[in-house]
Short mmCIF file of C-alpha atoms and ligand atoms in Angstrom, two decimals:
data_model
loop_
_atom_site.label_atom_id
_atom_site.label_comp_id
_atom_site.label_asym_id
_atom_site.label_seq_id
_atom_site.Cartn_x
_atom_site.Cartn_y
_atom_site.Cartn_z
CA MET A 1 0.00 0.00 0.00
CA ASN A 2 1.50 3.33 -1.07
CA LEU A 3 1.74 6.32 1.23
CA ILE A 4 -1.53 8.25 1.24
CA TRP A 5 -1.50 11.95 2.13
CA GLY A 6 -4.72 13.93 2.28
CA GLY A 7 -6.47 10.92 0.76
CA VAL A 8 -4.18 10.97 -2.29
CA ASP A 9 -1.68 8.31 -3.40
CA CYS A 10 1.78 9.90 -3.16
CA LEU A 11 3.29 7.73 -5.90
CA GLU A 12 0.64 9.03 -8.27
CA LEU A 13 1.47 12.57 -7.17
CA ALA A 14 5.15 11.98 -7.90
CA GLU A 15 4.32 10.61 -11.34
CA LYS A 16 1.88 13.36 -12.21
CA PHE A 17 3.74 16.41 -10.85
CA GLY A 18 7.35 15.18 -10.75
CA THR A 19 9.80 15.35 -7.88
CA PRO A 20 11.01 16.98 -5.72
CA LEU A 21 7.50 17.95 -4.73
CA TYR A 22 6.14 19.76 -1.70
CA VAL A 23 2.80 18.21 -0.72
CA TYR A 24 0.51 19.74 1.91
CA ASP A 25 -2.52 18.12 3.45
CA THR A 26 -4.59 21.26 3.83
CA GLY A 27 -7.00 19.33 6.05
CA ILE A 28 -4.23 19.26 8.68
CA ILE A 29 -3.64 23.00 8.27
CA ARG A 30 -7.35 23.67 8.71
CA ALA A 31 -7.43 21.40 11.77
CA ARG A 32 -4.58 23.39 13.33
CA CYS A 33 -6.45 26.64 12.69
CA ARG A 34 -9.57 25.10 14.21
CA GLU A 35 -7.63 23.96 17.25
CA LEU A 36 -6.44 27.52 17.80
CA ARG A 37 -9.99 28.79 17.46
CA ASP A 38 -11.35 26.24 19.94
CA THR A 39 -8.62 26.33 22.54
CA PHE A 40 -7.50 29.93 22.33
CA LEU A 41 -9.75 32.36 20.45
CA ASN A 42 -13.01 30.96 21.81
CA ARG A 43 -11.62 30.22 25.25
CA TRP A 44 -10.04 33.60 26.00
CA PRO A 45 -11.86 36.83 25.18
CA ASN A 46 -10.12 39.58 23.25
CA THR A 47 -7.53 37.42 21.48
CA ARG A 48 -6.23 37.11 17.92
CA VAL A 49 -4.03 34.78 15.92
CA ARG A 50 -1.73 35.97 13.13
CA TYR A 51 -0.12 33.11 11.20
CA ALA A 52 3.60 33.82 10.60
CA ALA A 53 3.78 33.69 6.81
CA LYS A 54 7.56 33.27 6.75
CA ALA A 55 7.05 29.59 7.59
CA PHE A 56 5.27 29.02 4.27
CA LEU A 57 3.25 31.32 2.05
CA VAL A 58 1.60 30.96 -1.30
CA LYS A 59 -1.60 32.69 -2.39
CA ALA A 60 -3.71 29.57 -1.87
CA LEU A 61 -2.47 29.26 1.70
CA ALA A 62 -3.32 32.89 2.43
CA LYS A 63 -6.86 32.11 1.30
CA ILE A 64 -7.09 29.11 3.66
CA ILE A 65 -5.75 31.12 6.61
CA HIS A 66 -8.35 33.81 5.97
CA ASP A 67 -11.18 31.31 5.49
CA GLU A 68 -10.20 29.79 8.85
CA GLY A 69 -10.51 33.13 10.61
CA LEU A 70 -6.83 33.88 11.29
CA GLY A 71 -4.78 36.91 10.28
CA LEU A 72 -1.22 37.08 8.93
CA ASP A 73 2.15 38.23 10.16
CA VAL A 74 4.35 39.33 7.25
CA VAL A 75 7.96 40.50 7.16
CA SER A 76 8.56 41.90 3.69
CA MET A 77 6.92 43.66 0.80
CA GLY A 78 6.94 40.32 -1.02
CA GLU A 79 4.92 38.61 1.70
CA MET A 80 2.54 41.58 1.91
CA TYR A 81 2.11 41.56 -1.85
CA THR A 82 1.46 37.80 -1.93
CA ALA A 83 -1.20 38.13 0.77
CA LEU A 84 -2.86 41.21 -0.72
CA SER A 85 -2.89 39.71 -4.20
CA ALA A 86 -4.72 36.70 -2.76
CA GLY A 87 -7.40 39.12 -1.49
CA PHE A 88 -6.30 39.00 2.15
CA PRO A 89 -7.85 41.91 4.10
CA PRO A 90 -5.02 44.36 4.94
CA GLU A 91 -6.40 45.17 8.38
CA TRP A 92 -5.84 41.52 9.34
CA ILE A 93 -2.16 41.74 8.48
CA GLU A 94 0.66 42.86 10.75
CA PHE A 95 4.06 43.84 9.46
CA ASN A 96 7.15 42.75 11.42
CA GLY A 97 10.85 43.07 10.61
CA ASN A 98 14.04 44.51 12.05
CA ALA A 99 15.17 46.35 8.90
CA LYS A 100 12.08 47.59 7.10
CA SER A 101 12.80 49.84 4.13
CA ARG A 102 11.10 53.19 3.58
CA GLU A 103 9.47 51.70 0.51
CA GLU A 104 8.07 48.79 2.53
CA ILE A 105 6.70 51.10 5.22
CA ALA A 106 5.08 53.32 2.57
CA TYR A 107 3.51 50.24 0.97
CA ALA A 108 2.22 48.98 4.32
CA VAL A 109 0.69 52.31 5.37
CA ARG A 110 -0.88 52.97 1.96
CA SER A 111 -2.28 49.44 1.85
CA GLY A 112 -3.95 49.88 5.25
CA ILE A 113 -1.96 47.13 7.02
CA GLY A 114 -3.50 46.50 10.47
CA ARG A 115 -0.39 46.87 12.64
CA ILE A 116 3.21 47.77 12.00
CA ILE A 117 5.43 46.17 14.63
CA VAL A 118 8.13 48.79 15.13
CA ASP A 119 11.63 47.41 15.67
CA HIS A 120 13.73 50.60 15.52
CA PRO A 121 13.10 54.21 16.65
CA ASP A 122 13.73 55.54 13.11
CA GLU A 123 10.65 53.72 11.85
CA LEU A 124 8.41 56.05 13.85
CA LYS A 125 9.14 59.13 11.75
CA THR A 126 8.77 57.20 8.52
CA ILE A 127 5.45 55.74 9.60
CA GLU A 128 4.27 59.17 10.72
CA HIS A 129 5.23 60.68 7.38
CA PHE A 130 3.28 58.17 5.31
CA ALA A 131 0.34 58.07 7.73
CA GLN A 132 0.03 61.84 7.46
CA GLU A 133 0.15 61.52 3.68
CA ALA A 134 -2.60 58.88 3.86
CA GLY A 135 -4.58 61.14 6.18
CA ARG A 136 -5.13 58.57 8.94
CA PRO A 137 -3.21 57.37 11.98
CA GLN A 138 -1.32 54.10 11.63
CA LYS A 139 -1.75 51.51 14.37
CA ILE A 140 1.57 50.22 15.62
CA MET A 141 3.09 48.04 18.33
CA ILE A 142 6.65 48.11 19.59
CA ARG A 143 8.75 44.96 19.65
CA VAL A 144 10.72 44.39 22.82
CA ALA A 145 13.51 41.89 23.51
CA PRO A 146 12.36 40.62 26.90
CA GLY A 147 15.83 39.40 27.88
CA VAL A 148 15.01 35.68 27.86
CA ASP A 149 17.40 33.13 26.38
CA ALA A 150 15.13 30.56 24.74
CA HIS A 151 16.00 26.85 24.80
CA THR A 152 16.49 26.28 21.09
CA HIS A 153 19.11 26.46 18.34
CA ALA A 154 21.05 29.73 18.77
CA TYR A 155 20.13 30.88 15.25
CA ILE A 156 16.43 30.87 16.03
CA ALA A 157 16.51 32.33 19.56
CA THR A 158 15.47 35.97 19.33
CA GLY A 159 14.37 37.33 22.73
CA GLN A 160 17.72 37.44 24.54
CA THR A 161 19.41 40.61 25.76
CA GLY A 162 21.56 41.90 22.93
CA SER A 163 19.30 40.43 20.21
CA LYS A 164 19.20 42.25 16.87
CA PHE A 165 15.40 42.25 17.24
CA GLY A 166 13.30 44.71 19.14
CA PHE A 167 13.92 47.42 21.71
CA PRO A 168 15.88 46.49 24.84
CA ASN A 169 13.46 46.22 27.76
CA GLU A 170 15.76 48.41 29.85
CA GLY A 171 17.27 51.80 29.11
CA PRO A 172 15.91 54.94 27.48
CA MET A 173 15.22 53.67 23.93
CA LEU A 174 11.76 52.26 24.65
CA PRO A 175 10.38 55.08 26.85
CA GLN A 176 11.59 57.64 24.31
CA ALA A 177 9.80 55.84 21.48
CA ILE A 178 6.62 55.53 23.52
CA THR A 179 6.67 59.24 24.34
CA TYR A 180 7.19 60.05 20.67
CA ALA A 181 4.23 57.89 19.69
CA GLN A 182 2.03 59.31 22.46
CA ASN A 183 2.64 62.81 21.10
CA SER A 184 2.03 61.96 17.46
CA LYS A 185 -1.33 62.53 15.78
CA TYR A 186 -0.53 59.97 13.14
CA ILE A 187 0.70 57.11 15.30
CA ASP A 188 -1.68 54.99 17.32
CA LEU A 189 0.49 52.89 19.65
CA ARG A 190 -1.55 49.85 20.73
CA GLY A 191 0.98 47.91 22.76
CA LEU A 192 4.02 45.66 22.79
CA HIS A 193 5.31 42.63 20.94
CA PHE A 194 7.86 39.98 21.81
CA HIS A 195 9.03 36.70 20.29
CA VAL A 196 11.41 34.57 22.33
CA GLY A 197 12.35 32.04 19.67
CA SER A 198 11.26 29.21 17.44
CA GLN A 199 10.81 25.43 17.75
CA LEU A 200 10.14 25.56 21.52
CA PHE A 201 9.05 22.49 23.46
CA ASP A 202 8.68 23.91 26.93
CA THR A 203 6.74 26.85 28.24
CA ASP A 204 9.22 28.24 30.77
CA ASP A 205 10.64 30.72 28.28
CA TYR A 206 7.20 32.13 27.50
CA VAL A 207 6.25 32.38 31.16
CA LYS A 208 9.58 34.03 31.98
CA ALA A 209 9.09 36.52 29.15
CA ILE A 210 5.56 37.31 30.36
CA GLY A 211 7.00 37.98 33.82
CA LYS A 212 9.50 40.45 32.37
CA ILE A 213 6.85 42.14 30.23
CA LEU A 214 4.49 42.49 33.21
CA GLU A 215 7.20 44.37 35.11
CA LEU A 216 7.74 46.53 32.07
CA MET A 217 4.01 47.20 31.67
CA LYS A 218 3.76 48.29 35.30
CA ASN A 219 6.79 50.50 34.94
CA LEU A 220 5.50 52.14 31.73
CA LYS A 221 2.15 52.78 33.35
CA ASP A 222 3.70 54.36 36.43
CA THR A 223 6.28 56.47 34.62
CA LEU A 224 4.59 57.40 31.33
CA GLY A 225 0.93 56.73 32.00
CA PHE A 226 1.10 54.30 29.08
CA THR A 227 -1.30 51.35 29.00
CA VAL A 228 -0.49 48.27 26.93
CA HIS A 229 -3.82 47.49 25.25
CA GLU A 230 -2.38 44.73 23.10
CA LEU A 231 0.37 42.23 23.74
CA ASN A 232 1.73 40.08 20.92
CA VAL A 233 3.53 37.06 22.41
CA GLY A 234 5.06 35.87 19.11
CA GLY A 235 5.22 32.35 17.75
CA GLY A 236 7.59 29.47 18.40
CA PHE A 237 5.36 26.45 19.04
CA GLY A 238 7.38 23.35 18.19
CA ALA A 239 6.62 20.78 15.50
CA VAL A 240 7.41 17.08 15.92
CA ILE A 241 9.58 15.16 13.46
CA SER A 242 7.64 11.97 13.07
CA PRO A 243 3.96 11.27 12.45
CA LYS A 244 4.33 8.47 15.03
CA VAL A 245 5.00 10.99 17.80
CA SER A 246 1.99 12.88 19.04
CA ALA A 247 1.95 16.50 18.04
CA MET A 248 2.07 19.30 20.61
CA HIS A 249 -1.28 20.83 21.43
CA SER A 250 -1.75 24.56 21.39
CA GLU A 251 -3.11 24.68 24.96
CA PHE A 252 0.20 23.31 26.15
CA TYR A 253 1.62 26.72 25.26
CA THR A 254 -1.33 29.05 25.64
CA GLU A 255 -2.71 27.95 29.03
CA PRO A 256 0.43 28.72 31.11
CA MET A 257 0.97 31.97 29.22
CA MET A 258 -2.57 33.22 29.66
CA LYS A 259 -2.69 32.20 33.31
CA ALA A 260 0.61 33.94 34.07
CA LEU A 261 -0.56 37.06 32.28
CA ILE A 262 -3.97 37.26 33.91
CA GLU A 263 -2.59 36.50 37.36
CA GLY A 264 0.19 39.10 36.94
CA CYS A 265 -2.17 41.80 35.68
CA GLY A 266 -4.43 41.19 38.67
CA ARG A 267 -1.52 41.38 41.09
CA LEU A 268 -0.10 44.57 39.57
CA GLY A 269 -3.43 46.30 38.99
CA LEU A 270 -3.05 46.29 35.19
CA GLU A 271 -5.68 45.94 32.48
CA VAL A 272 -5.41 42.50 30.81
CA PRO A 273 -4.34 43.36 27.26
CA ARG A 274 -5.63 41.74 24.07
CA VAL A 275 -3.29 38.83 23.39
CA ILE A 276 -2.07 38.05 19.89
CA LEU A 277 -0.31 34.82 18.91
CA GLU A 278 1.96 34.48 15.90
CA PRO A 279 2.61 30.77 15.27
CA GLY A 280 4.10 29.75 11.94
CA ARG A 281 5.75 26.32 11.98
CA TRP A 282 3.12 24.67 14.20
CA ILE A 283 0.37 25.39 11.66
CA VAL A 284 2.09 24.07 8.53
CA SER A 285 5.09 21.90 9.35
CA GLU A 286 3.39 18.59 10.08
CA ALA A 287 0.94 19.09 7.21
CA GLY A 288 3.78 19.10 4.70
CA ILE A 289 5.85 16.29 3.24
CA THR A 290 8.43 16.46 0.46
CA LEU A 291 8.68 13.74 -2.16
CA TYR A 292 12.06 12.93 -3.69
CA THR A 293 13.19 10.33 -6.20
CA VAL A 294 16.32 8.33 -5.40
CA GLU A 295 18.89 8.96 -8.16
CA ASN A 296 21.50 6.49 -6.96
CA ILE A 297 22.90 4.66 -3.98
CA LYS A 298 26.59 4.65 -3.15
CA GLU A 299 27.71 1.96 -0.74
CA LEU A 300 31.05 2.76 0.85
CA PRO A 301 32.74 0.82 3.65
CA LYS A 302 31.44 3.01 6.47
CA VAL A 303 28.50 4.84 4.97
CA THR A 304 25.79 4.38 2.40
CA TYR A 305 24.65 7.50 0.56
CA ILE A 306 21.13 7.63 -0.77
CA ALA A 307 21.29 10.51 -3.22
CA VAL A 308 18.00 12.15 -4.18
CA ASP A 309 16.91 14.64 -6.83
CA GLY A 310 16.62 17.60 -4.40
CA GLY A 311 18.48 18.70 -1.29
CA MET A 312 19.67 21.88 0.36
CA ALA A 313 18.23 24.06 -2.39
CA ASP A 314 14.67 22.99 -1.53
CA ASN A 315 15.37 22.32 2.17
CA PRO A 316 18.41 24.00 3.73
CA ARG A 317 17.38 23.19 7.30
CA TYR A 318 19.88 20.42 8.00
CA ALA A 319 22.67 22.54 6.54
CA LEU A 320 21.65 25.53 8.67
CA TYR A 321 20.39 24.05 11.96
CA GLN A 322 21.12 20.32 11.79
CA ALA A 323 17.34 19.88 11.71
CA GLU A 324 16.20 16.28 12.02
CA TYR A 325 13.82 14.54 9.64
CA GLU A 326 12.32 11.11 9.12
CA ALA A 327 11.54 9.57 5.77
CA VAL A 328 9.66 6.56 4.43
CA LYS A 329 9.58 4.68 1.15
CA VAL A 330 6.41 5.85 -0.57
CA SER A 331 5.58 2.44 -2.07
CA ASP A 332 5.91 0.76 1.35
CA PRO A 333 5.71 3.26 4.20
CA GLU A 334 5.52 0.56 6.88
CA ALA A 335 8.64 -1.32 5.71
CA GLU A 336 11.23 -2.10 8.38
CA PRO A 337 14.59 -0.32 8.15
CA TYR A 338 17.10 -2.33 6.14
CA ASP A 339 20.35 -3.11 7.89
CA ARG A 340 22.89 -2.61 5.12
CA ASP A 341 25.97 -4.70 5.78
CA GLY A 342 25.20 -5.08 9.44
CA GLY A 343 24.63 -1.53 10.50
CA THR A 344 26.45 0.91 8.24
CA HIS A 345 25.46 4.50 8.51
CA VAL A 346 22.83 5.58 5.95
CA SER A 347 22.68 9.21 4.89
CA VAL A 348 20.10 10.78 2.62
CA VAL A 349 21.95 13.42 0.65
CA GLY A 350 21.01 15.96 -1.99
CA LYS A 351 22.38 16.71 -5.43
CA CYS A 352 24.07 20.00 -4.61
CA CYS A 353 27.83 20.35 -4.87
CA GLU A 354 28.58 20.43 -1.15
CA SER A 355 29.25 17.74 1.43
CA GLY A 356 26.94 19.59 3.82
CA ASP A 357 24.02 18.98 1.47
CA ILE A 358 22.36 16.45 3.73
CA LEU A 359 18.66 15.83 4.32
CA ILE A 360 18.92 13.06 6.93
CA GLU A 361 22.20 12.26 8.63
CA ASP A 362 21.31 8.90 10.12
CA ALA A 363 18.34 7.57 8.21
CA LYS A 364 16.26 4.53 9.10
CA LEU A 365 15.05 3.47 5.68
CA PRO A 366 14.11 0.16 4.06
CA PHE A 367 16.01 -1.30 1.11
CA LEU A 368 15.93 1.30 -1.66
CA GLU A 369 16.94 1.36 -5.30
CA ALA A 370 17.36 4.11 -7.86
CA GLY A 371 13.95 5.29 -8.98
CA ASP A 372 12.24 4.73 -5.63
CA VAL A 373 10.34 7.68 -4.19
CA ILE A 374 10.76 8.70 -0.57
CA ALA A 375 8.71 11.13 1.53
CA LEU A 376 10.30 13.42 4.11
CA TYR A 377 7.82 14.05 6.91
CA ASN A 378 7.29 17.31 8.78
CA SER A 379 8.86 19.39 6.04
CA GLY A 380 6.07 21.93 5.59
CA ALA A 381 7.74 24.83 7.41
CA TYR A 382 10.72 26.89 6.31
CA THR A 383 11.41 24.74 3.24
CA PHE A 384 9.56 26.25 0.25
CA SER A 385 9.96 29.63 1.93
CA MET A 386 13.73 29.16 2.34
CA ALA A 387 14.34 27.45 -1.00
CA SER A 388 17.02 28.83 -3.27
CA ASN A 389 18.07 28.27 -6.85
CA TYR A 390 21.52 27.06 -5.82
CA ASN A 391 23.19 25.09 -8.60
CA THR A 392 20.48 26.67 -10.76
CA LEU A 393 17.98 24.10 -9.61
CA ALA A 394 14.33 24.89 -10.20
CA ARG A 395 12.18 25.44 -7.13
CA PRO A 396 9.81 22.45 -6.82
CA ALA A 397 6.07 22.69 -7.24
CA VAL A 398 3.65 22.85 -4.32
CA VAL A 399 0.59 20.61 -4.37
CA PHE A 400 -2.31 20.86 -1.94
CA VAL A 401 -4.19 17.66 -1.17
CA GLU A 402 -7.39 17.23 0.81
CA GLU A 403 -10.11 14.59 0.88
CA GLY A 404 -8.67 12.69 -2.05
CA LYS A 405 -8.21 15.69 -4.35
CA ALA A 406 -4.95 17.30 -5.45
CA ARG A 407 -4.41 20.77 -6.87
CA ILE A 408 -1.36 22.82 -7.81
CA ALA A 409 -0.72 25.73 -5.42
CA ALA A 410 2.57 26.79 -7.03
CA GLU A 411 4.10 25.51 -10.25
CA ARG A 412 7.60 24.13 -10.51
CA GLN A 413 9.95 26.76 -11.90
CA SER A 414 10.75 26.31 -15.57
CA LEU A 415 14.10 26.75 -17.28
CA GLU A 416 12.86 30.12 -18.54
CA ASP A 417 12.05 31.11 -14.93
CA LEU A 418 15.64 30.35 -14.02
CA VAL A 419 17.04 32.90 -16.49
CA ARG A 420 14.21 35.45 -16.30
CA GLY A 421 15.50 39.00 -16.24
CA GLN A 422 19.06 38.01 -17.12
CA ALA A 423 20.99 39.74 -19.90
CA VAL A 424 23.70 38.22 -22.09
N1 LLP B 501 6.88 35.88 15.02
C1 LLP B 501 8.11 36.38 14.82
C2 LLP B 501 8.37 37.77 15.13
C3 LLP B 501 9.13 35.55 14.33
O1 LLP B 501 10.35 36.04 14.15
C4 LLP B 501 8.83 34.20 14.00
C5 LLP B 501 9.86 33.32 13.46
C6 LLP B 501 7.53 33.74 14.22
C7 LLP B 501 6.59 34.61 14.74
C8 LLP B 501 7.12 32.34 13.92
O2 LLP B 501 7.84 31.39 14.60
P1 LLP B 501 7.38 29.86 14.53
O3 LLP B 501 6.02 29.79 15.15
O4 LLP B 501 7.34 29.46 13.10
O5 LLP B 501 8.41 29.15 15.29
N2 LLP B 501 14.11 29.32 9.55
C9 LLP B 501 14.06 28.77 10.89
C10 LLP B 501 12.99 29.43 11.71
C11 LLP B 501 13.13 30.93 11.80
C12 LLP B 501 12.06 31.57 12.63
C13 LLP B 501 12.07 33.03 12.49
N3 LLP B 501 11.04 33.72 13.18
C14 LLP B 501 13.85 27.26 10.81
O6 LLP B 501 13.80 26.72 9.69
O7 LLP B 501 13.77 26.58 11.83
#
């Protein structure tokens, strides 16, 4: 029995659309959105969810996120444009980023983007300028680095003291920016934002960050008379590697956070702000698999390389973060791992010209031959969105599957796409 994803036979998908191929079961994405509605939006009043589009964005996904009642967090003009061109309502979009250009800010303000999350004091004047030109105040929030070192890979921890993101939670930078915003007719400062990091599996870091932010909220109220009406607590919910391991539930993260916040606000005499979540990976990662065809197998004395037709160009996450993945043979997903030569090391590697082009370092796979198709689980986040054209490889297509039906969400790049805009 072949691997079935979203009710569709994956071998047929590989034959019809070619490989490498990103395949998303949009039923799983919808279920994640529903879970957030049930356990967070409907449980706690005055809350919002903004899906972090950097994890994965195509127009068809923007449509699903909107249909499911969530908003979007974007970080570039390209992400804003993708969302807006899919008909996403601008007021449901928030714009993050530590180095926004003037052009991007102008585009956001003119498009009526719901919130700009300010990351640098200079942004305030630029926002004010374009808001005045548009004749309406722009709603903003200010991102703060709460000074919490998240338990994750150093490259995806963002809330520590000294982070390139946000305003330090101590010192004059933040109070000065708040005072500026309070005195501006064209800036409507709604509150604060923080994001401690990504791929988190415990809640201590969130609770610690909430503790720091509560102190800050109290301080800002006492010294500047400033009330935080909205608090964006970022994303970071972890995704599991294997479909055999049970996925993390959203309440695991949201319950301790909300309880700490409500308790702290009560204790300090603060208004409980509207809480906004920004999960990316958790919504899409486990819904996505990537199909690859085995090109060849090289058996060496100490290691066997299974070389596939993709690699770090379509998924750079092992190369960047030593991210772990699990794969199965699509024509026999239940097959037991094959013990080549009594336990040699099996590595699934890509076709790029680097030894670091690895997809799985120590793979447990059955006997495979050239031409077999494998599926890499949990590869729906930060793969398509981080894909490059390294070695002038075409970016793979994206197919959405649900209830036995498959549809193209993004076409594979063509050879013409690869040279578009180039001059001789
Ligand atoms: N909000 C902000 C401000 C963020 O910077 C991020 C992720 C998120 C939300 C969403 O985080 P998530 O829920 O997806 O963990 N390329 C890396 C991940 C980089 C995350 C960057 N910021 C990876 O492949 O693991």
